[in-house]
Amino acid sequence: MITGSIVALVTPMHKDGSLDWERMDELVEWHIESGTKAIVPVGTTGESATVDIPEHCEIVKRVVSVVNGRVPVIAGTGANATSEAIELSLAAQNAGADACLLVTPYYNKPTQEGLYLHYKTIAAALKIPQILYNVPGRTACDMLPETVARLSEVDGIIGIKEATGIMNRCTEILELCGDKMVVYSGDDLTSLDLILKGAQGSISVTANVAPAKVSQVCELGMSAFAAMEESGQEGRAQEMISAAKSLDAELVGLHKNLFLESNPIPVKWAVEQMGKIGDGIRLPMTRLSTRFHEPVMSAMKQAGVDV
């Protein structure tokens, strides 16, 4: 099982928008050293919408090579066409990725039956596990808990990244799916709360900036939940909950301010200020507006980030 802090990795680029492979390698090493438990290349934060298919496949292949089995690699392979999602997923499988993260089809607004058949068809084509990804704020497509429950019965589908930030929605999925589906938070601001209800980690934007601290919060939260499930461990659980909340309080500014403009605009600016990537980003994404520099920097300092 893939658990803990899972970074939704930014894609380093040069000023002209070309891919910066050297910085990519360095980022992967830094995340592993910092305690990140798994890496997601070419998700939303990795600008999957603006890289072409050969670049997409090459990024996954490169990350898999650099990771070299030290942590799981979950390749972002979602698309709004089922055939394209299969193409990207097969390429990730052939590259040696450990799993695929498949965002709901965007723009074309499929029905719930369409979503079910989309994911079932992809699963039939793959040998590696798949994680669903629901983020209706970006896709204009909301996969309902009942559909998630249906998909939990499909071989190969092992989890969901639920990014609505709606706690009742997340707990309903946990209740409906039980141990058939691993739930990951896709909303940094509510990740700890969801982990304390049984989620197995966070696929995180904030982890790009403060990976060690995000990893600590996830581990404490998961340990606290496990302790709550054991008889006589209430005191130990409360100690871990308190420690996790204290650490997470230092990250709240990042959880909020990394979304002052569309992701990944603020997070790429933040990682650039840390000296870990250059200033490249692809249109239609632009560099962070000047008026947001101070609040993002303030949040970084609040989190103890070295800038």
PDB file of C-alpha atoms in Angstrom:
ATOM      1  CA  MET A   1       0.000   0.000   0.000  1.00  0.00           C
ATOM      2  CA  ILE A   2       1.228   3.491  -0.876  1.00  0.00           C
ATOM      3  CA  THR A   3       0.783   5.739   2.162  1.00  0.00           C
ATOM      4  CA  GLY A   4       1.947   9.021   3.665  1.00  0.00           C
ATOM      5  CA  SER A   5       3.109  12.223   2.014  1.00  0.00           C
ATOM      6  CA  ILE A   6       2.952  11.953  -1.765  1.00  0.00           C
ATOM      7  CA  VAL A   7       4.247  14.994  -3.616  1.00  0.00           C
ATOM      8  CA  ALA A   8       2.415  16.244  -6.695  1.00  0.00           C
ATOM      9  CA  LEU A   9       5.710  17.212  -8.268  1.00  0.00           C
ATOM     10  CA  VAL A  10       6.268  20.465 -10.151  1.00  0.00           C
ATOM     11  CA  THR A  11       7.907  20.136 -13.552  1.00  0.00           C
ATOM     12  CA  PRO A  12      11.070  22.289 -13.720  1.00  0.00           C
ATOM     13  CA  MET A  13      11.388  24.341 -16.885  1.00  0.00           C
ATOM     14  CA  HIS A  14      13.812  26.829 -18.353  1.00  0.00           C
ATOM     15  CA  LYS A  15      12.699  30.380 -19.108  1.00  0.00           C
ATOM     16  CA  ASP A  16      11.805  29.373 -22.672  1.00  0.00           C
ATOM     17  CA  GLY A  17       9.519  26.610 -21.378  1.00  0.00           C
ATOM     18  CA  SER A  18      11.810  23.707 -22.254  1.00  0.00           C
ATOM     19  CA  LEU A  19      12.125  20.950 -19.667  1.00  0.00           C
ATOM     20  CA  ASP A  20      14.952  21.241 -17.138  1.00  0.00           C
ATOM     21  CA  TRP A  21      16.062  17.649 -16.642  1.00  0.00           C
ATOM     22  CA  GLU A  22      18.948  18.465 -14.293  1.00  0.00           C
ATOM     23  CA  ARG A  23      16.668  20.274 -11.850  1.00  0.00           C
ATOM     24  CA  MET A  24      14.126  17.455 -12.159  1.00  0.00           C
ATOM     25  CA  ASP A  25      16.730  14.933 -11.034  1.00  0.00           C
ATOM     26  CA  GLU A  26      17.747  17.165  -8.128  1.00  0.00           C
ATOM     27  CA  LEU A  27      14.147  17.633  -7.000  1.00  0.00           C
ATOM     28  CA  VAL A  28      13.534  13.890  -6.945  1.00  0.00           C
ATOM     29  CA  GLU A  29      16.637  13.329  -4.817  1.00  0.00           C
ATOM     30  CA  TRP A  30      15.647  16.124  -2.421  1.00  0.00           C
ATOM     31  CA  HIS A  31      12.177  14.668  -1.937  1.00  0.00           C
ATOM     32  CA  ILE A  32      13.493  11.212  -1.162  1.00  0.00           C
ATOM     33  CA  GLU A  33      16.012  12.662   1.305  1.00  0.00           C
ATOM     34  CA  SER A  34      13.234  14.748   2.892  1.00  0.00           C
ATOM     35  CA  GLY A  35      10.977  11.793   3.657  1.00  0.00           C
ATOM     36  CA  THR A  36       8.464  12.051   0.818  1.00  0.00           C
ATOM     37  CA  LYS A  37       6.890   8.590   0.538  1.00  0.00           C
ATOM     38  CA  ALA A  38       5.887   8.629  -3.147  1.00  0.00           C
ATOM     39  CA  ILE A  39       6.170  10.938  -6.151  1.00  0.00           C
ATOM     40  CA  VAL A  40       3.520  11.944  -8.704  1.00  0.00           C
ATOM     41  CA  PRO A  41       5.062  13.296 -11.917  1.00  0.00           C
ATOM     42  CA  VAL A  42       2.901  15.042 -14.517  1.00  0.00           C
ATOM     43  CA  GLY A  43      -0.177  15.643 -12.430  1.00  0.00           C
ATOM     44  CA  THR A  44      -1.995  18.970 -12.352  1.00  0.00           C
ATOM     45  CA  THR A  45       0.898  20.529 -10.443  1.00  0.00           C
ATOM     46  CA  GLY A  46       3.298  19.073 -12.994  1.00  0.00           C
ATOM     47  CA  GLU A  47       1.583  20.972 -15.827  1.00  0.00           C
ATOM     48  CA  SER A  48       0.207  17.879 -17.514  1.00  0.00           C
ATOM     49  CA  ALA A  49      -2.126  20.106 -19.516  1.00  0.00           C
ATOM     50  CA  THR A  50       0.726  21.865 -21.332  1.00  0.00           C
ATOM     51  CA  VAL A  51       3.272  19.109 -21.986  1.00  0.00           C
ATOM     52  CA  ASP A  52       2.830  17.074 -25.147  1.00  0.00           C
ATOM     53  CA  ILE A  53       2.492  13.290 -25.112  1.00  0.00           C
ATOM     54  CA  PRO A  54       6.174  12.487 -25.857  1.00  0.00           C
ATOM     55  CA  GLU A  55       7.273  14.916 -23.118  1.00  0.00           C
ATOM     56  CA  HIS A  56       4.706  13.484 -20.722  1.00  0.00           C
ATOM     57  CA  CYS A  57       6.005   9.958 -21.257  1.00  0.00           C
ATOM     58  CA  GLU A  58       9.631  11.070 -21.014  1.00  0.00           C
ATOM     59  CA  ILE A  59       9.024  12.848 -17.691  1.00  0.00           C
ATOM     60  CA  VAL A  60       7.523   9.691 -16.193  1.00  0.00           C
ATOM     61  CA  LYS A  61      10.366   7.583 -17.562  1.00  0.00           C
ATOM     62  CA  ARG A  62      12.981   9.988 -16.165  1.00  0.00           C
ATOM     63  CA  VAL A  63      11.442  10.127 -12.684  1.00  0.00           C
ATOM     64  CA  VAL A  64      11.153   6.337 -12.551  1.00  0.00           C
ATOM     65  CA  SER A  65      14.817   6.036 -13.544  1.00  0.00           C
ATOM     66  CA  VAL A  66      16.067   8.514 -10.947  1.00  0.00           C
ATOM     67  CA  VAL A  67      13.883   7.096  -8.168  1.00  0.00           C
ATOM     68  CA  ASN A  68      15.199   3.621  -9.009  1.00  0.00           C
ATOM     69  CA  GLY A  69      12.733   1.819  -6.776  1.00  0.00           C
ATOM     70  CA  ARG A  70      13.405   3.810  -3.610  1.00  0.00           C
ATOM     71  CA  VAL A  71       9.828   5.125  -3.358  1.00  0.00           C
ATOM     72  CA  PRO A  72       6.731   4.463  -5.463  1.00  0.00           C
ATOM     73  CA  VAL A  73       6.139   6.551  -8.580  1.00  0.00           C
ATOM     74  CA  ILE A  74       2.492   7.301  -9.372  1.00  0.00           C
ATOM     75  CA  ALA A  75       2.296   8.644 -12.905  1.00  0.00           C
ATOM     76  CA  GLY A  76      -0.344  11.206 -13.751  1.00  0.00           C
ATOM     77  CA  THR A  77      -2.020   9.707 -16.834  1.00  0.00           C
ATOM     78  CA  GLY A  78      -5.542  11.080 -16.889  1.00  0.00           C
ATOM     79  CA  ALA A  79      -7.126  12.567 -20.005  1.00  0.00           C
ATOM     80  CA  ASN A  80     -10.540  13.607 -21.256  1.00  0.00           C
ATOM     81  CA  ALA A  81     -10.435  10.862 -23.882  1.00  0.00           C
ATOM     82  CA  THR A  82     -10.419   7.269 -22.669  1.00  0.00           C
ATOM     83  CA  SER A  83      -8.106   6.200 -25.492  1.00  0.00           C
ATOM     84  CA  GLU A  84      -5.537   8.882 -24.606  1.00  0.00           C
ATOM     85  CA  ALA A  85      -5.657   7.950 -20.921  1.00  0.00           C
ATOM     86  CA  ILE A  86      -4.954   4.338 -21.893  1.00  0.00           C
ATOM     87  CA  GLU A  87      -2.071   5.417 -24.135  1.00  0.00           C
ATOM     88  CA  LEU A  88      -0.465   7.470 -21.371  1.00  0.00           C
ATOM     89  CA  SER A  89      -1.099   4.777 -18.759  1.00  0.00           C
ATOM     90  CA  LEU A  90       0.430   2.019 -20.875  1.00  0.00           C
ATOM     91  CA  ALA A  91       3.487   4.192 -21.455  1.00  0.00           C
ATOM     92  CA  ALA A  92       3.802   4.719 -17.692  1.00  0.00           C
ATOM     93  CA  GLN A  93       3.388   1.014 -17.079  1.00  0.00           C
ATOM     94  CA  ASN A  94       6.096   0.222 -19.630  1.00  0.00           C
ATOM     95  CA  ALA A  95       8.368   2.839 -18.030  1.00  0.00           C
ATOM     96  CA  GLY A  96       8.125   1.042 -14.694  1.00  0.00           C
ATOM     97  CA  ALA A  97       5.731   3.303 -12.785  1.00  0.00           C
ATOM     98  CA  ASP A  98       4.147   1.712  -9.730  1.00  0.00           C
ATOM     99  CA  ALA A  99       0.651   3.125 -10.284  1.00  0.00           C
ATOM    100  CA  CYS A 100      -1.321   5.629 -12.347  1.00  0.00           C
ATOM    101  CA  LEU A 101      -3.269   8.653 -11.126  1.00  0.00           C
ATOM    102  CA  LEU A 102      -6.249   9.260 -13.408  1.00  0.00           C
ATOM    103  CA  VAL A 103      -8.084  12.559 -13.175  1.00  0.00           C
ATOM    104  CA  THR A 104     -11.731  12.571 -14.196  1.00  0.00           C
ATOM    105  CA  PRO A 105     -12.229  13.578 -17.835  1.00  0.00           C
ATOM    106  CA  TYR A 106     -12.359  17.351 -18.035  1.00  0.00           C
ATOM    107  CA  TYR A 107     -14.412  19.713 -20.201  1.00  0.00           C
ATOM    108  CA  ASN A 108     -16.629  17.091 -21.847  1.00  0.00           C
ATOM    109  CA  LYS A 109     -18.669  16.460 -18.652  1.00  0.00           C
ATOM    110  CA  PRO A 110     -19.375  12.711 -18.789  1.00  0.00           C
ATOM    111  CA  THR A 111     -22.287  11.192 -16.886  1.00  0.00           C
ATOM    112  CA  GLN A 112     -21.693   8.985 -13.845  1.00  0.00           C
ATOM    113  CA  GLU A 113     -22.173   5.944 -16.096  1.00  0.00           C
ATOM    114  CA  GLY A 114     -19.647   7.434 -18.506  1.00  0.00           C
ATOM    115  CA  LEU A 115     -17.160   7.836 -15.669  1.00  0.00           C
ATOM    116  CA  TYR A 116     -17.706   4.254 -14.563  1.00  0.00           C
ATOM    117  CA  LEU A 117     -17.161   2.884 -18.061  1.00  0.00           C
ATOM    118  CA  HIS A 118     -14.163   5.196 -18.634  1.00  0.00           C
ATOM    119  CA  TYR A 119     -12.300   3.878 -15.614  1.00  0.00           C
ATOM    120  CA  LYS A 120     -13.424   0.278 -16.090  1.00  0.00           C
ATOM    121  CA  THR A 121     -12.110   0.334 -19.667  1.00  0.00           C
ATOM    122  CA  ILE A 122      -8.761   1.771 -18.561  1.00  0.00           C
ATOM    123  CA  ALA A 123      -8.443  -0.828 -15.801  1.00  0.00           C
ATOM    124  CA  ALA A 124      -8.993  -3.652 -18.281  1.00  0.00           C
ATOM    125  CA  ALA A 125      -6.041  -2.401 -20.344  1.00  0.00           C
ATOM    126  CA  LEU A 126      -3.527  -2.159 -17.484  1.00  0.00           C
ATOM    127  CA  LYS A 127      -1.547  -4.415 -15.184  1.00  0.00           C
ATOM    128  CA  ILE A 128      -0.476  -1.758 -12.678  1.00  0.00           C
ATOM    129  CA  PRO A 129      -2.786  -0.241 -10.030  1.00  0.00           C
ATOM    130  CA  GLN A 130      -4.871   2.834 -10.706  1.00  0.00           C
ATOM    131  CA  ILE A 131      -5.853   5.692  -8.401  1.00  0.00           C
ATOM    132  CA  LEU A 132      -8.892   7.769  -9.295  1.00  0.00           C
ATOM    133  CA  TYR A 133      -8.692  11.561  -8.988  1.00  0.00           C
ATOM    134  CA  ASN A 134     -11.711  13.749  -8.349  1.00  0.00           C
ATOM    135  CA  VAL A 135     -11.173  17.509  -8.529  1.00  0.00           C
ATOM    136  CA  PRO A 136     -14.405  19.067  -9.844  1.00  0.00           C
ATOM    137  CA  GLY A 137     -13.161  22.613  -9.240  1.00  0.00           C
ATOM    138  CA  ARG A 138     -10.791  22.120 -12.167  1.00  0.00           C
ATOM    139  CA  THR A 139     -12.519  19.551 -14.335  1.00  0.00           C
ATOM    140  CA  ALA A 140     -16.202  20.561 -14.157  1.00  0.00           C
ATOM    141  CA  CYS A 141     -16.841  16.869 -13.529  1.00  0.00           C
ATOM    142  CA  ASP A 142     -17.745  15.487 -10.109  1.00  0.00           C
ATOM    143  CA  MET A 143     -17.437  11.761  -9.490  1.00  0.00           C
ATOM    144  CA  LEU A 144     -20.027  10.931  -6.848  1.00  0.00           C
ATOM    145  CA  PRO A 145     -19.372   8.552  -3.928  1.00  0.00           C
ATOM    146  CA  GLU A 146     -21.782   5.978  -5.359  1.00  0.00           C
ATOM    147  CA  THR A 147     -19.705   5.821  -8.554  1.00  0.00           C
ATOM    148  CA  VAL A 148     -16.506   5.516  -6.543  1.00  0.00           C
ATOM    149  CA  ALA A 149     -18.087   2.612  -4.656  1.00  0.00           C
ATOM    150  CA  ARG A 150     -18.945   0.882  -7.953  1.00  0.00           C
ATOM    151  CA  LEU A 151     -15.387   1.363  -9.168  1.00  0.00           C
ATOM    152  CA  SER A 152     -13.951  -0.040  -5.934  1.00  0.00           C
ATOM    153  CA  GLU A 153     -15.194  -3.429  -7.180  1.00  0.00           C
ATOM    154  CA  VAL A 154     -13.115  -3.179 -10.371  1.00  0.00           C
ATOM    155  CA  ASP A 155      -9.837  -5.115 -10.339  1.00  0.00           C
ATOM    156  CA  GLY A 156      -6.840  -2.812 -10.475  1.00  0.00           C
ATOM    157  CA  ILE A 157      -8.528   0.283  -9.047  1.00  0.00           C
ATOM    158  CA  ILE A 158      -7.041   0.659  -5.578  1.00  0.00           C
ATOM    159  CA  GLY A 159      -7.671   4.216  -4.432  1.00  0.00           C
ATOM    160  CA  ILE A 160      -8.928   7.730  -4.949  1.00  0.00           C
ATOM    161  CA  LYS A 161      -7.452  11.181  -4.559  1.00  0.00           C
ATOM    162  CA  GLU A 162     -10.433  13.177  -3.329  1.00  0.00           C
ATOM    163  CA  ALA A 163      -9.757  16.890  -3.771  1.00  0.00           C
ATOM    164  CA  THR A 164     -13.113  18.475  -3.026  1.00  0.00           C
ATOM    165  CA  GLY A 165     -12.068  19.354   0.522  1.00  0.00           C
ATOM    166  CA  ILE A 166     -15.623  18.465   1.612  1.00  0.00           C
ATOM    167  CA  MET A 167     -15.218  16.319   4.687  1.00  0.00           C
ATOM    168  CA  ASN A 168     -18.667  14.696   4.505  1.00  0.00           C
ATOM    169  CA  ARG A 169     -17.941  13.641   0.931  1.00  0.00           C
ATOM    170  CA  CYS A 170     -14.640  12.057   1.946  1.00  0.00           C
ATOM    171  CA  THR A 171     -16.022  10.212   4.945  1.00  0.00           C
ATOM    172  CA  GLU A 172     -18.902   8.894   2.813  1.00  0.00           C
ATOM    173  CA  ILE A 173     -16.382   7.368   0.411  1.00  0.00           C
ATOM    174  CA  LEU A 174     -14.521   5.807   3.334  1.00  0.00           C
ATOM    175  CA  GLU A 175     -17.768   4.316   4.640  1.00  0.00           C
ATOM    176  CA  LEU A 176     -19.001   3.072   1.267  1.00  0.00           C
ATOM    177  CA  CYS A 177     -15.737   1.531   0.117  1.00  0.00           C
ATOM    178  CA  GLY A 178     -14.275   0.207   3.352  1.00  0.00           C
ATOM    179  CA  ASP A 179     -11.011  -1.624   2.748  1.00  0.00           C
ATOM    180  CA  LYS A 180     -11.671  -1.935  -0.999  1.00  0.00           C
ATOM    181  CA  MET A 181     -10.432   1.591  -1.702  1.00  0.00           C
ATOM    182  CA  VAL A 182      -7.581   3.622  -0.236  1.00  0.00           C
ATOM    183  CA  VAL A 183      -8.501   7.296   0.146  1.00  0.00           C
ATOM    184  CA  TYR A 184      -5.910  10.044  -0.256  1.00  0.00           C
ATOM    185  CA  SER A 185      -6.534  13.696   0.434  1.00  0.00           C
ATOM    186  CA  GLY A 186      -6.071  16.000  -2.526  1.00  0.00           C
ATOM    187  CA  ASP A 187      -6.715  19.147  -0.491  1.00  0.00           C
ATOM    188  CA  ASP A 188      -3.792  20.223   1.687  1.00  0.00           C
ATOM    189  CA  LEU A 189      -5.895  22.386   3.983  1.00  0.00           C
ATOM    190  CA  THR A 190      -8.072  19.456   5.096  1.00  0.00           C
ATOM    191  CA  SER A 191      -5.546  16.621   4.700  1.00  0.00           C
ATOM    192  CA  LEU A 192      -4.846  16.086   8.389  1.00  0.00           C
ATOM    193  CA  ASP A 193      -8.555  16.044   9.258  1.00  0.00           C
ATOM    194  CA  LEU A 194      -9.173  13.419   6.587  1.00  0.00           C
ATOM    195  CA  ILE A 195      -6.192  11.300   7.666  1.00  0.00           C
ATOM    196  CA  LEU A 196      -7.566  11.310  11.202  1.00  0.00           C
ATOM    197  CA  LYS A 197     -10.753   9.795   9.762  1.00  0.00           C
ATOM    198  CA  GLY A 198      -8.909   7.014   7.955  1.00  0.00           C
ATOM    199  CA  ALA A 199      -7.311   8.391   4.788  1.00  0.00           C
ATOM    200  CA  GLN A 200      -3.908   6.898   4.035  1.00  0.00           C
ATOM    201  CA  GLY A 201      -2.034  10.060   3.131  1.00  0.00           C
ATOM    202  CA  SER A 202      -2.012  13.216   1.083  1.00  0.00           C
ATOM    203  CA  ILE A 203      -1.169  13.864  -2.554  1.00  0.00           C
ATOM    204  CA  SER A 204       0.185  17.270  -1.764  1.00  0.00           C
ATOM    205  CA  VAL A 205       1.073  20.581  -3.386  1.00  0.00           C
ATOM    206  CA  THR A 206       2.521  21.939  -0.127  1.00  0.00           C
ATOM    207  CA  ALA A 207       4.983  19.032  -0.059  1.00  0.00           C
ATOM    208  CA  ASN A 208       6.821  20.704  -2.953  1.00  0.00           C
ATOM    209  CA  VAL A 209       7.865  23.462  -0.536  1.00  0.00           C
ATOM    210  CA  ALA A 210       7.998  21.780   2.887  1.00  0.00           C
ATOM    211  CA  PRO A 211       8.347  18.048   2.208  1.00  0.00           C
ATOM    212  CA  ALA A 212       9.801  16.977   5.545  1.00  0.00           C
ATOM    213  CA  LYS A 213       7.122  18.723   7.589  1.00  0.00           C
ATOM    214  CA  VAL A 214       4.254  17.473   5.411  1.00  0.00           C
ATOM    215  CA  SER A 215       5.634  13.951   5.764  1.00  0.00           C
ATOM    216  CA  GLN A 216       5.771  14.293   9.547  1.00  0.00           C
ATOM    217  CA  VAL A 217       2.175  15.505   9.699  1.00  0.00           C
ATOM    218  CA  CYS A 218       0.991  12.563   7.594  1.00  0.00           C
ATOM    219  CA  GLU A 219       2.900   9.996   9.636  1.00  0.00           C
ATOM    220  CA  LEU A 220       1.669  11.398  12.949  1.00  0.00           C
ATOM    221  CA  GLY A 221      -1.894  11.539  11.667  1.00  0.00           C
ATOM    222  CA  MET A 222      -1.875   7.962  10.381  1.00  0.00           C
ATOM    223  CA  SER A 223      -0.253   6.699  13.596  1.00  0.00           C
ATOM    224  CA  ALA A 224      -2.842   8.567  15.657  1.00  0.00           C
ATOM    225  CA  PHE A 225      -5.697   7.025  13.667  1.00  0.00           C
ATOM    226  CA  ALA A 226      -4.198   3.554  14.159  1.00  0.00           C
ATOM    227  CA  ALA A 227      -3.889   4.197  17.891  1.00  0.00           C
ATOM    228  CA  MET A 228      -7.509   5.367  18.078  1.00  0.00           C
ATOM    229  CA  GLU A 229      -8.524   2.005  16.629  1.00  0.00           C
ATOM    230  CA  GLU A 230      -6.714   0.157  19.431  1.00  0.00           C
ATOM    231  CA  SER A 231      -8.132  -0.340  22.899  1.00  0.00           C
ATOM    232  CA  GLY A 232      -6.348   1.595  25.628  1.00  0.00           C
ATOM    233  CA  GLN A 233      -4.377   3.833  23.253  1.00  0.00           C
ATOM    234  CA  GLU A 234      -6.515   6.976  23.593  1.00  0.00           C
ATOM    235  CA  GLY A 235      -3.857   8.930  25.484  1.00  0.00           C
ATOM    236  CA  ARG A 236      -1.131   8.049  22.984  1.00  0.00           C
ATOM    237  CA  ALA A 237      -3.444   8.933  20.114  1.00  0.00           C
ATOM    238  CA  GLN A 238      -4.218  12.344  21.578  1.00  0.00           C
ATOM    239  CA  GLU A 239      -0.515  13.101  22.011  1.00  0.00           C
ATOM    240  CA  MET A 240       0.122  12.366  18.335  1.00  0.00           C
ATOM    241  CA  ILE A 241      -2.930  14.340  17.244  1.00  0.00           C
ATOM    242  CA  SER A 242      -1.708  17.327  19.207  1.00  0.00           C
ATOM    243  CA  ALA A 243       1.783  17.054  17.694  1.00  0.00           C
ATOM    244  CA  ALA A 244       0.363  16.703  14.168  1.00  0.00           C
ATOM    245  CA  LYS A 245      -1.944  19.708  14.580  1.00  0.00           C
ATOM    246  CA  SER A 246       0.899  21.810  15.937  1.00  0.00           C
ATOM    247  CA  LEU A 247       3.066  21.040  12.905  1.00  0.00           C
ATOM    248  CA  ASP A 248       0.184  21.481  10.490  1.00  0.00           C
ATOM    249  CA  ALA A 249      -0.559  24.912  11.967  1.00  0.00           C
ATOM    250  CA  GLU A 250       2.860  26.013  10.685  1.00  0.00           C
ATOM    251  CA  LEU A 251       1.839  24.888   7.186  1.00  0.00           C
ATOM    252  CA  VAL A 252      -1.613  26.484   7.035  1.00  0.00           C
ATOM    253  CA  GLY A 253      -0.293  29.599   5.302  1.00  0.00           C
ATOM    254  CA  LEU A 254       1.164  27.451   2.527  1.00  0.00           C
ATOM    255  CA  HIS A 255      -1.991  25.342   2.292  1.00  0.00           C
ATOM    256  CA  LYS A 256      -3.927  28.546   1.585  1.00  0.00           C
ATOM    257  CA  ASN A 257      -1.488  30.851  -0.193  1.00  0.00           C
ATOM    258  CA  LEU A 258      -0.210  28.296  -2.696  1.00  0.00           C
ATOM    259  CA  PHE A 259      -3.651  28.689  -4.282  1.00  0.00           C
ATOM    260  CA  LEU A 260      -3.819  32.487  -4.458  1.00  0.00           C
ATOM    261  CA  GLU A 261      -3.545  31.997  -8.216  1.00  0.00           C
ATOM    262  CA  SER A 262      -4.150  28.841 -10.190  1.00  0.00           C
ATOM    263  CA  ASN A 263      -1.947  25.893  -9.264  1.00  0.00           C
ATOM    264  CA  PRO A 264       0.952  25.522 -10.098  1.00  0.00           C
ATOM    265  CA  ILE A 265       1.653  29.256 -10.443  1.00  0.00           C
ATOM    266  CA  PRO A 266       2.300  30.014  -6.738  1.00  0.00           C
ATOM    267  CA  VAL A 267       4.066  26.751  -5.917  1.00  0.00           C
ATOM    268  CA  LYS A 268       6.489  27.068  -8.835  1.00  0.00           C
ATOM    269  CA  TRP A 269       7.327  30.608  -7.699  1.00  0.00           C
ATOM    270  CA  ALA A 270       7.885  29.354  -4.145  1.00  0.00           C
ATOM    271  CA  VAL A 271      10.175  26.511  -5.215  1.00  0.00           C
ATOM    272  CA  GLU A 272      12.037  28.975  -7.440  1.00  0.00           C
ATOM    273  CA  GLN A 273      12.635  31.247  -4.427  1.00  0.00           C
ATOM    274  CA  MET A 274      14.196  28.263  -2.679  1.00  0.00           C
ATOM    275  CA  GLY A 275      16.693  27.995  -5.542  1.00  0.00           C
ATOM    276  CA  LYS A 276      15.520  24.544  -6.576  1.00  0.00           C
ATOM    277  CA  ILE A 277      14.055  25.370 -10.006  1.00  0.00           C
ATOM    278  CA  GLY A 278      14.272  28.150 -12.548  1.00  0.00           C
ATOM    279  CA  ASP A 279      11.490  30.515 -13.561  1.00  0.00           C
ATOM    280  CA  GLY A 280      10.030  28.532 -16.454  1.00  0.00           C
ATOM    281  CA  ILE A 281       6.285  27.971 -16.748  1.00  0.00           C
ATOM    282  CA  ARG A 282       4.212  27.340 -19.862  1.00  0.00           C
ATOM    283  CA  LEU A 283       1.425  29.485 -21.206  1.00  0.00           C
ATOM    284  CA  PRO A 284      -1.372  29.918 -20.486  1.00  0.00           C
ATOM    285  CA  MET A 285       0.094  29.681 -16.968  1.00  0.00           C
ATOM    286  CA  THR A 286       2.071  32.804 -16.053  1.00  0.00           C
ATOM    287  CA  ARG A 287       4.484  33.786 -13.304  1.00  0.00           C
ATOM    288  CA  LEU A 288       3.007  34.709  -9.931  1.00  0.00           C
ATOM    289  CA  SER A 289       1.582  38.235  -9.806  1.00  0.00           C
ATOM    290  CA  THR A 290       3.763  40.649  -7.839  1.00  0.00           C
ATOM    291  CA  ARG A 291       1.000  41.399  -5.333  1.00  0.00           C
ATOM    292  CA  PHE A 292       1.088  37.780  -4.168  1.00  0.00           C
ATOM    293  CA  HIS A 293       4.847  37.558  -3.604  1.00  0.00           C
ATOM    294  CA  GLU A 294       4.707  38.775  -0.016  1.00  0.00           C
ATOM    295  CA  PRO A 295       1.893  36.501   1.212  1.00  0.00           C
ATOM    296  CA  VAL A 296       3.493  33.422  -0.346  1.00  0.00           C
ATOM    297  CA  MET A 297       6.898  34.332   1.062  1.00  0.00           C
ATOM    298  CA  SER A 298       5.343  34.999   4.475  1.00  0.00           C
ATOM    299  CA  ALA A 299       3.726  31.564   4.409  1.00  0.00           C
ATOM    300  CA  MET A 300       7.057  29.978   3.518  1.00  0.00           C
ATOM    301  CA  LYS A 301       8.745  31.658   6.470  1.00  0.00           C
ATOM    302  CA  GLN A 302       5.886  30.629   8.783  1.00  0.00           C
ATOM    303  CA  ALA A 303       6.504  27.029   7.700  1.00  0.00           C
ATOM    304  CA  GLY A 304      10.211  27.329   8.477  1.00  0.00           C
ATOM    305  CA  VAL A 305      11.262  27.065   4.841  1.00  0.00           C
ATOM    306  CA  ASP A 306      14.859  28.130   4.201  1.00  0.00           C
ATOM    307  CA  VAL A 307      14.697  31.064   1.776  1.00  0.00           C
TER     308      VAL A 307
END
